[in-house]
Each structure stands twice: as C-alpha cells, then as structure tokens.
mmCIF file of C-alpha atoms in Angstrom:
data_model
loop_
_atom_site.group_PDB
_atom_site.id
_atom_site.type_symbol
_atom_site.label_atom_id
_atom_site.label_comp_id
_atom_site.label_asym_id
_atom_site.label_seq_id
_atom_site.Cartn_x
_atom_site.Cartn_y
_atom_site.Cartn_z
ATOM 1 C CA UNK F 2 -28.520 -0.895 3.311
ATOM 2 C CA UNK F 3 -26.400 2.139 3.131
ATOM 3 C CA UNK F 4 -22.707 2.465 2.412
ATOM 4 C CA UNK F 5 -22.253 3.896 6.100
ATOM 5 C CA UNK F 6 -22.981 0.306 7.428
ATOM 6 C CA UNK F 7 -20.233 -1.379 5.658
ATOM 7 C CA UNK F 8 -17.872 0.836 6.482
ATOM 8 C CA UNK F 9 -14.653 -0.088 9.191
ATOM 9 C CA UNK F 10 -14.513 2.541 12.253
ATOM 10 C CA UNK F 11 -11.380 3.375 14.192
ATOM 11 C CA UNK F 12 -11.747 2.149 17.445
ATOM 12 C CA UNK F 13 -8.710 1.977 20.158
ATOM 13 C CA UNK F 14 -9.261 -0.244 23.463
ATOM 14 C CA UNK F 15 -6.998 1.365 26.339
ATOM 15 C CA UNK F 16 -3.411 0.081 26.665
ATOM 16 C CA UNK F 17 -2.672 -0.493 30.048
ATOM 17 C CA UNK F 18 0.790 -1.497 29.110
ATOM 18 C CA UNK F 19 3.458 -1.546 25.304
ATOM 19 C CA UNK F 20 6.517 -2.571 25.456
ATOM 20 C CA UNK F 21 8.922 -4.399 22.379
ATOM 21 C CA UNK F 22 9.749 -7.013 24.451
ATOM 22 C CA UNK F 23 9.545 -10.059 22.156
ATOM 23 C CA UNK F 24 12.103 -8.715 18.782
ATOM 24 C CA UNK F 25 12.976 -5.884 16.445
ATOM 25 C CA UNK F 26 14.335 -6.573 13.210
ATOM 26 C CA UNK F 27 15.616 -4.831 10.039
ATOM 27 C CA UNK F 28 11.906 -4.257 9.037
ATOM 28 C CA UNK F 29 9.771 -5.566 11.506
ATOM 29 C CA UNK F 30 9.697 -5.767 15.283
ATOM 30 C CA UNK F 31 6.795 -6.991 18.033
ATOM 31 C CA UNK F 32 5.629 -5.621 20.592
ATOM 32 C CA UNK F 33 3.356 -6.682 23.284
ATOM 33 C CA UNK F 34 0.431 -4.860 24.550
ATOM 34 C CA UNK F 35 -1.482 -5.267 27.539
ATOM 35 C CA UNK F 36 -4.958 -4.789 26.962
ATOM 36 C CA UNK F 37 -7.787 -2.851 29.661
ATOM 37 C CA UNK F 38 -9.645 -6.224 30.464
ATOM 38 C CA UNK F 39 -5.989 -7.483 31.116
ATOM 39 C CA UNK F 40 -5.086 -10.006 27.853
ATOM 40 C CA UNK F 41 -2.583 -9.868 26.108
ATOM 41 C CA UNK F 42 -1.889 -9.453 22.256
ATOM 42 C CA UNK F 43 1.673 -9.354 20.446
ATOM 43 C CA UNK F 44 1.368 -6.978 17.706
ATOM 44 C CA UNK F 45 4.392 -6.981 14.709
ATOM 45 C CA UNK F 46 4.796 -3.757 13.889
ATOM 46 C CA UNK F 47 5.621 -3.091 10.312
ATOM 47 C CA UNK F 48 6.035 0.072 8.303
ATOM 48 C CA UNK F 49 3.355 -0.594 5.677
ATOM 49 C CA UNK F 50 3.650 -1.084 1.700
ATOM 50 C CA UNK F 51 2.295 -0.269 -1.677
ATOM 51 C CA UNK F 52 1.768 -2.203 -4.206
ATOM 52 C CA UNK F 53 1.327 -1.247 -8.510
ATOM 53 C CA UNK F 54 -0.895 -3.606 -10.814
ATOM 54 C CA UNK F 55 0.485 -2.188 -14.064
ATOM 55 C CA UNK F 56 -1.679 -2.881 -16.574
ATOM 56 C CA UNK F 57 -0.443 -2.745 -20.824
ATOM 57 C CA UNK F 58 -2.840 -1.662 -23.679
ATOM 58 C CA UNK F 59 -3.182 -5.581 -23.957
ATOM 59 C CA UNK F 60 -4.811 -5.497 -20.798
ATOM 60 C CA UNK F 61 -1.600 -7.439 -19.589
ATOM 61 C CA UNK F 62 -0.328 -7.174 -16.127
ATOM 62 C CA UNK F 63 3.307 -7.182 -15.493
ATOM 63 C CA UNK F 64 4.603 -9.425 -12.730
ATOM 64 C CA UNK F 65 7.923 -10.319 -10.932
ATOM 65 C CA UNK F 66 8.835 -13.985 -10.203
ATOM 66 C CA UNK F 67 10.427 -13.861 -6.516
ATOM 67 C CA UNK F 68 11.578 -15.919 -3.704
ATOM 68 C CA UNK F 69 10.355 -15.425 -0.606
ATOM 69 C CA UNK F 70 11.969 -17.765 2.090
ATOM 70 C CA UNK F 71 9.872 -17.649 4.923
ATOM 71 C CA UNK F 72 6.970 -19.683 2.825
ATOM 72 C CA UNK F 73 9.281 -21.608 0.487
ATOM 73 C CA UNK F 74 7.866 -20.362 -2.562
ATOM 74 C CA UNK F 75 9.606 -18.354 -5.868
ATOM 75 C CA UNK F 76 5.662 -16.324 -6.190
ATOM 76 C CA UNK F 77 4.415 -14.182 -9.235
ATOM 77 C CA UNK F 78 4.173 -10.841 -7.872
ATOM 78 C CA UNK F 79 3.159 -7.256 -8.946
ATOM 79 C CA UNK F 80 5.419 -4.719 -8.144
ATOM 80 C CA UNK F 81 5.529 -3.544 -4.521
ATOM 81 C CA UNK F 82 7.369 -2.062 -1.911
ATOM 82 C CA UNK F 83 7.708 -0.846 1.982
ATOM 83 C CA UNK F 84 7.078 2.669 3.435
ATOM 84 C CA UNK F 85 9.740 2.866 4.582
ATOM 85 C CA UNK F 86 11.278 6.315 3.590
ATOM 86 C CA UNK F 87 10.040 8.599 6.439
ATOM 87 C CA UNK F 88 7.104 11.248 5.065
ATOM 88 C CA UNK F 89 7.092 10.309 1.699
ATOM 89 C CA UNK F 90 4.057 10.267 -0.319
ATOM 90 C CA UNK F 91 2.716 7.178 -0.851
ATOM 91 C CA UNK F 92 2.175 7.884 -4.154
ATOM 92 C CA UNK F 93 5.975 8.117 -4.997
ATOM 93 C CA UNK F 94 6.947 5.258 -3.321
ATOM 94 C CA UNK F 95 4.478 3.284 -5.579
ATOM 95 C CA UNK F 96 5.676 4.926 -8.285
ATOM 96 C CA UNK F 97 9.239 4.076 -7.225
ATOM 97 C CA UNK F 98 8.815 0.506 -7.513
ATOM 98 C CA UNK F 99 7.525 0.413 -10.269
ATOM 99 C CA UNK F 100 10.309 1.597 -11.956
ATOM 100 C CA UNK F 101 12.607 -0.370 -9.474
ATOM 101 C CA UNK F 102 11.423 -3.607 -10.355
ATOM 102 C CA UNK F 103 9.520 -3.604 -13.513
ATOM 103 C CA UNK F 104 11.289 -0.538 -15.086
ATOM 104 C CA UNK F 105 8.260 0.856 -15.978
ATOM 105 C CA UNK F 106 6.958 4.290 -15.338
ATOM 106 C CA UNK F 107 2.948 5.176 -15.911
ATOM 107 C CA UNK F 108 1.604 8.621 -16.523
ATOM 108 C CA UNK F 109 -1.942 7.512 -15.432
ATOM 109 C CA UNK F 110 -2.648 6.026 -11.685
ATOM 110 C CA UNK F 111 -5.969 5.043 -9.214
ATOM 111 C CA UNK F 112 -6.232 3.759 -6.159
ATOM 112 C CA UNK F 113 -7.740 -0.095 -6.494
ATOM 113 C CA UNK F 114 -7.116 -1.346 -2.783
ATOM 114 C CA UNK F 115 -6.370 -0.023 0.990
ATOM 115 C CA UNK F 116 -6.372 -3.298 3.051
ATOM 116 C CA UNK F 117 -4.643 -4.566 6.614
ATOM 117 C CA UNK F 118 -2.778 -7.483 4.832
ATOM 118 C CA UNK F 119 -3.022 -9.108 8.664
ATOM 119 C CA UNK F 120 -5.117 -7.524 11.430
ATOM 120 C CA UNK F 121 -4.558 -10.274 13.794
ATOM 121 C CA UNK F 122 -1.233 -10.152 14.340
ATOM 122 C CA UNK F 123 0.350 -6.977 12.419
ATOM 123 C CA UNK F 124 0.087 -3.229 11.924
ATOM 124 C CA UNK F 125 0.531 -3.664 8.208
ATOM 125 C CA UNK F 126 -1.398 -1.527 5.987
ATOM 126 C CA UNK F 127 -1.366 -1.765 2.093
ATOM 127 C CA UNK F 128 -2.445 0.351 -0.463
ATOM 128 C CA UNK F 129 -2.811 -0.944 -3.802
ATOM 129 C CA UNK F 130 -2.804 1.357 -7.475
ATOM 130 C CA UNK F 131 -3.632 0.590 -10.864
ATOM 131 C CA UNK F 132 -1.403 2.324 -13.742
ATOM 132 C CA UNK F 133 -2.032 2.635 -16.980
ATOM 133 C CA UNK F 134 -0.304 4.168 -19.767
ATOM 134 C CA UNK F 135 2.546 2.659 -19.289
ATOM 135 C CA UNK F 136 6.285 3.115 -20.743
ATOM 136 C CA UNK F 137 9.563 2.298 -20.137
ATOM 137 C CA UNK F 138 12.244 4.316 -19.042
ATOM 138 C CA UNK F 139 15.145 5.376 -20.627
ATOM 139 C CA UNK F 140 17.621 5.221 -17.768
ATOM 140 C CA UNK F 141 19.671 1.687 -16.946
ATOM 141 C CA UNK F 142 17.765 -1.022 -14.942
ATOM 142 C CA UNK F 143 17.942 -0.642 -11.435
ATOM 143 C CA UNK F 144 20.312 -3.169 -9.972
ATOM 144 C CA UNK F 145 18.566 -4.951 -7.237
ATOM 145 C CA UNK F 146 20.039 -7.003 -4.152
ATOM 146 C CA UNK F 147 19.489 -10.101 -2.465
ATOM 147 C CA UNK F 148 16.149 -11.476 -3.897
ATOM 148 C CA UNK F 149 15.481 -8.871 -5.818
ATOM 149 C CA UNK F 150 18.617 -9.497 -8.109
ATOM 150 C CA UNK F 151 17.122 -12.442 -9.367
ATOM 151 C CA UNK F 152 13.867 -11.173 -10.112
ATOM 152 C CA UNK F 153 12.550 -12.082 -13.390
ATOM 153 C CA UNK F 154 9.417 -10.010 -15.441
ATOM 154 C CA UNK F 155 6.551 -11.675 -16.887
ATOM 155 C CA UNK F 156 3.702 -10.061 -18.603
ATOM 156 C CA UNK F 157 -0.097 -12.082 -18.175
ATOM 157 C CA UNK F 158 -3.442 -11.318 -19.289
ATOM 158 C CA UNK F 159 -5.590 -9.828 -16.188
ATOM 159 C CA UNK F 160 -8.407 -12.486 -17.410
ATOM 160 C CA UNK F 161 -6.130 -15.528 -17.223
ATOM 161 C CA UNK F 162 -4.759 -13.894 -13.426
ATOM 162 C CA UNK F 163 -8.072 -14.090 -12.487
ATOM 163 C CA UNK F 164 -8.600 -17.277 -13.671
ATOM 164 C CA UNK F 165 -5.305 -18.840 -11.834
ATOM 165 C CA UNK F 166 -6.269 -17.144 -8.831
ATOM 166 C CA UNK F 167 -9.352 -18.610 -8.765
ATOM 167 C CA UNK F 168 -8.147 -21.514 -9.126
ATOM 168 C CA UNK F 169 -5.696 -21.629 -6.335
ATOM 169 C CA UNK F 170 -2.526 -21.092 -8.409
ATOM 170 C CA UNK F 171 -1.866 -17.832 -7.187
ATOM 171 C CA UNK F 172 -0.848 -16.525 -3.735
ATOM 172 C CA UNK F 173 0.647 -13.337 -3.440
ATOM 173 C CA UNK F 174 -2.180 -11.290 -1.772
ATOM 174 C CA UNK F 175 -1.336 -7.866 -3.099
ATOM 175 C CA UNK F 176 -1.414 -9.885 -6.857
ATOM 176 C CA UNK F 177 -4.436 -11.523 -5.419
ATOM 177 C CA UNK F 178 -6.702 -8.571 -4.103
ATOM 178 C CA UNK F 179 -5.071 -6.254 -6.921
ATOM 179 C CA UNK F 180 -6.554 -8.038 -9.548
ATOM 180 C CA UNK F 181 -9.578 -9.041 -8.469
ATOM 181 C CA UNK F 182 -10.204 -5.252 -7.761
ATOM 182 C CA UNK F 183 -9.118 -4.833 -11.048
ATOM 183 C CA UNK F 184 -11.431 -7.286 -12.797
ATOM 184 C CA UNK F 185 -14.171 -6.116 -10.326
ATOM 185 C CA UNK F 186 -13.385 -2.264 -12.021
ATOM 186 C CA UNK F 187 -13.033 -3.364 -15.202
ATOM 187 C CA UNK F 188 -16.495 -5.281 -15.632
ATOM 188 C CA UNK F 189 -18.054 -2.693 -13.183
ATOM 189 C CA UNK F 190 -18.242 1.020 -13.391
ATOM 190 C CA UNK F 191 -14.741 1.137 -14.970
ATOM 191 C CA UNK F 192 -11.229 2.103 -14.142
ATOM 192 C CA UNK F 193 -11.823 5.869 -13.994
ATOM 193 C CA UNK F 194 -14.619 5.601 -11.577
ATOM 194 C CA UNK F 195 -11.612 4.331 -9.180
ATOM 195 C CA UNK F 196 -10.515 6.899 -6.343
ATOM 196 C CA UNK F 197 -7.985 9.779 -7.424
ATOM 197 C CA UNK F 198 -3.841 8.615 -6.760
ATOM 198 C CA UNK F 199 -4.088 11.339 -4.153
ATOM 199 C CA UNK F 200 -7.004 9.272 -2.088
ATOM 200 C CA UNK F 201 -6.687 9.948 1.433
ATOM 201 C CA UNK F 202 -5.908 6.910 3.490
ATOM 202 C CA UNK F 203 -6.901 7.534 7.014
ATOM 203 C CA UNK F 204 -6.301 3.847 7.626
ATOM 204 C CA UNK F 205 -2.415 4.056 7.126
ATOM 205 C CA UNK F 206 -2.208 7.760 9.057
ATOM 206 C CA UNK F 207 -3.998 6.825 12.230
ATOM 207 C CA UNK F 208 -0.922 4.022 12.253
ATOM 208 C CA UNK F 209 1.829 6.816 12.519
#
C-alpha cells in the first residue's frame, strides 16, 4: 500500500443553493447549503485555530486549566487559539498564544497535526505544532478576559498525558491528538523528522 492511498482528496459536490439563514455569531455562524441531489446540510462556519504542545527539557508539556461552558467542564488544555486575524501566518498566530496564555516563547517549532476538528457539521480546520526550546519572556503576563482570566498553568509529563488520555481522563482534542502525535514522534522517527513550521496546509487554504 502506498502513501497516495491514504491520502484525503478535495472534492466539492455542486451547491445549488448557500445562504446564512440559521445564525452568525461573534465567532461562528451557519449556513445552510443545498446540495445537487437536493439535501440539505447546515454547515457552522468557523475561522479555524492553532494549537502549541510546548514541550520542556523534562519532556513536560505545559497546559492551561479552562472553562468551557458549552460542555460544563474546567478542561486541561494546550495552548491554542482562532485564525482569526485576517492573512496572518499561521505560524505567528501559534506563536502568539503561546506567549498569550502560557507566556512562553520557543525558538524551535514542527508541525505535529492538520485535522478538521468536525467534518460533519463545521468548516473548522486545526493545525497543531510542537515547540521546543522553550523560555519565558521577559515582558508582563498578558492579561486575559473572560475565561481566559482565570486560566491557570500546569506543567505534566507527555508519558503520564498519554497515559490519562488513554484512559479517558482527558478531553480536549487538540491536547488529545497533540500528544498522541507527539508520543507517536517521539517513539517513532523522532521530532525532527516532523514537517518544517512553514508546512503548507492546503487543507485550511482551499477553506478561504
């Protein structure tokens, strides 16, 4: 079997019909799109988001504890973040929240993960990076809002993530496919076989 056959292909059925009909929101809004055979599908449409597993000399990953309401849940979480600043790189947004909510900044970055967090339902694309060499800045903490101002840091071993994940302890899914892509690298070819930061991500484009 060659790598070609596991490979996803873009693919677009005609749209007879697209309309936001249902909501738009601060982040989010859904549209509904008649299909060629003449179903239906409501698709949210969402901006996309990066996400940083930042990983210490102690092979530690740094988290955030924070509550998300729609699930009822305060979840560990790596750093992450919405594209939502128009043509920036996606590089720099990652980088960006990293230093936004774990006040760290890395000098060495790959790409572990590009996923559709949802392809059901939403346009949401995320790509996930692994840094390294990591140190902290020497500005002021970034004052966050909302959730984000309580937002406490934790620092766990990758091996015992793994292990909680496993184990079904764990839900975030950029914390869950982010580390297991990490573990995966680690015990594999290692983390500099992983793509360059400036991977292409054809995925996300063809999204607009």
């Amino acid at each position: 079997m060659t790598s070609d056959v596991l490979r996803d292909s873009p693919e677009q059925w005609p749209v007879s019909s697209s309309a936001v009909s249902l909501a738009t929101g601060r982040v989010i809004s859904v549209r509904e799109d008649t299909l060629g055979p003449g179903f239906v599908r409501d698709v949210v449409v969402h901006p996309g988001a990066v996400g940083v597993i930042a990983l210490d000399d102690e092979e530690r990953v740094l988290l955030v504890r924070q509550y998300r309401h729609p699930v009822g849940h305060r979840l560990y979480e790596p750093p992450a973040g919405l594209l939502d600043v128009s043509g920036e790189d996606y590089l720099v947004g990652a980088q960006r929240e990293l230093y936004e909510e774990g006040h760290v900044r890395a000098s060495s970055w790959r790409v572990l993960v590009d996923a559709f967090t949802s392809p059901g339902m939403t346009t949401e694309a995320l790509r996930i990076y692994l840094a390294r060499d990591l140190s902290e800045p020497e500005q002021e903490r970034y004052a966050g809002e909302h959730e984000e101002a309580d937002m406490p840091i934790v620092w766990a071993p990758l091996s015992l993530l793994v292990e909680q994940i496993l184990a079904g302890e764990l839900h975030n899914p950029t914390l869950v496919m982010g580390c297991l892509a990490a573990w995966a690298a680690r015990n594999g070819a290692g983390y500099n076989a992983l793509r360059d930061p400036s991977a292409p991500w054809p995925a996300r484009d063809r999204l607009g």
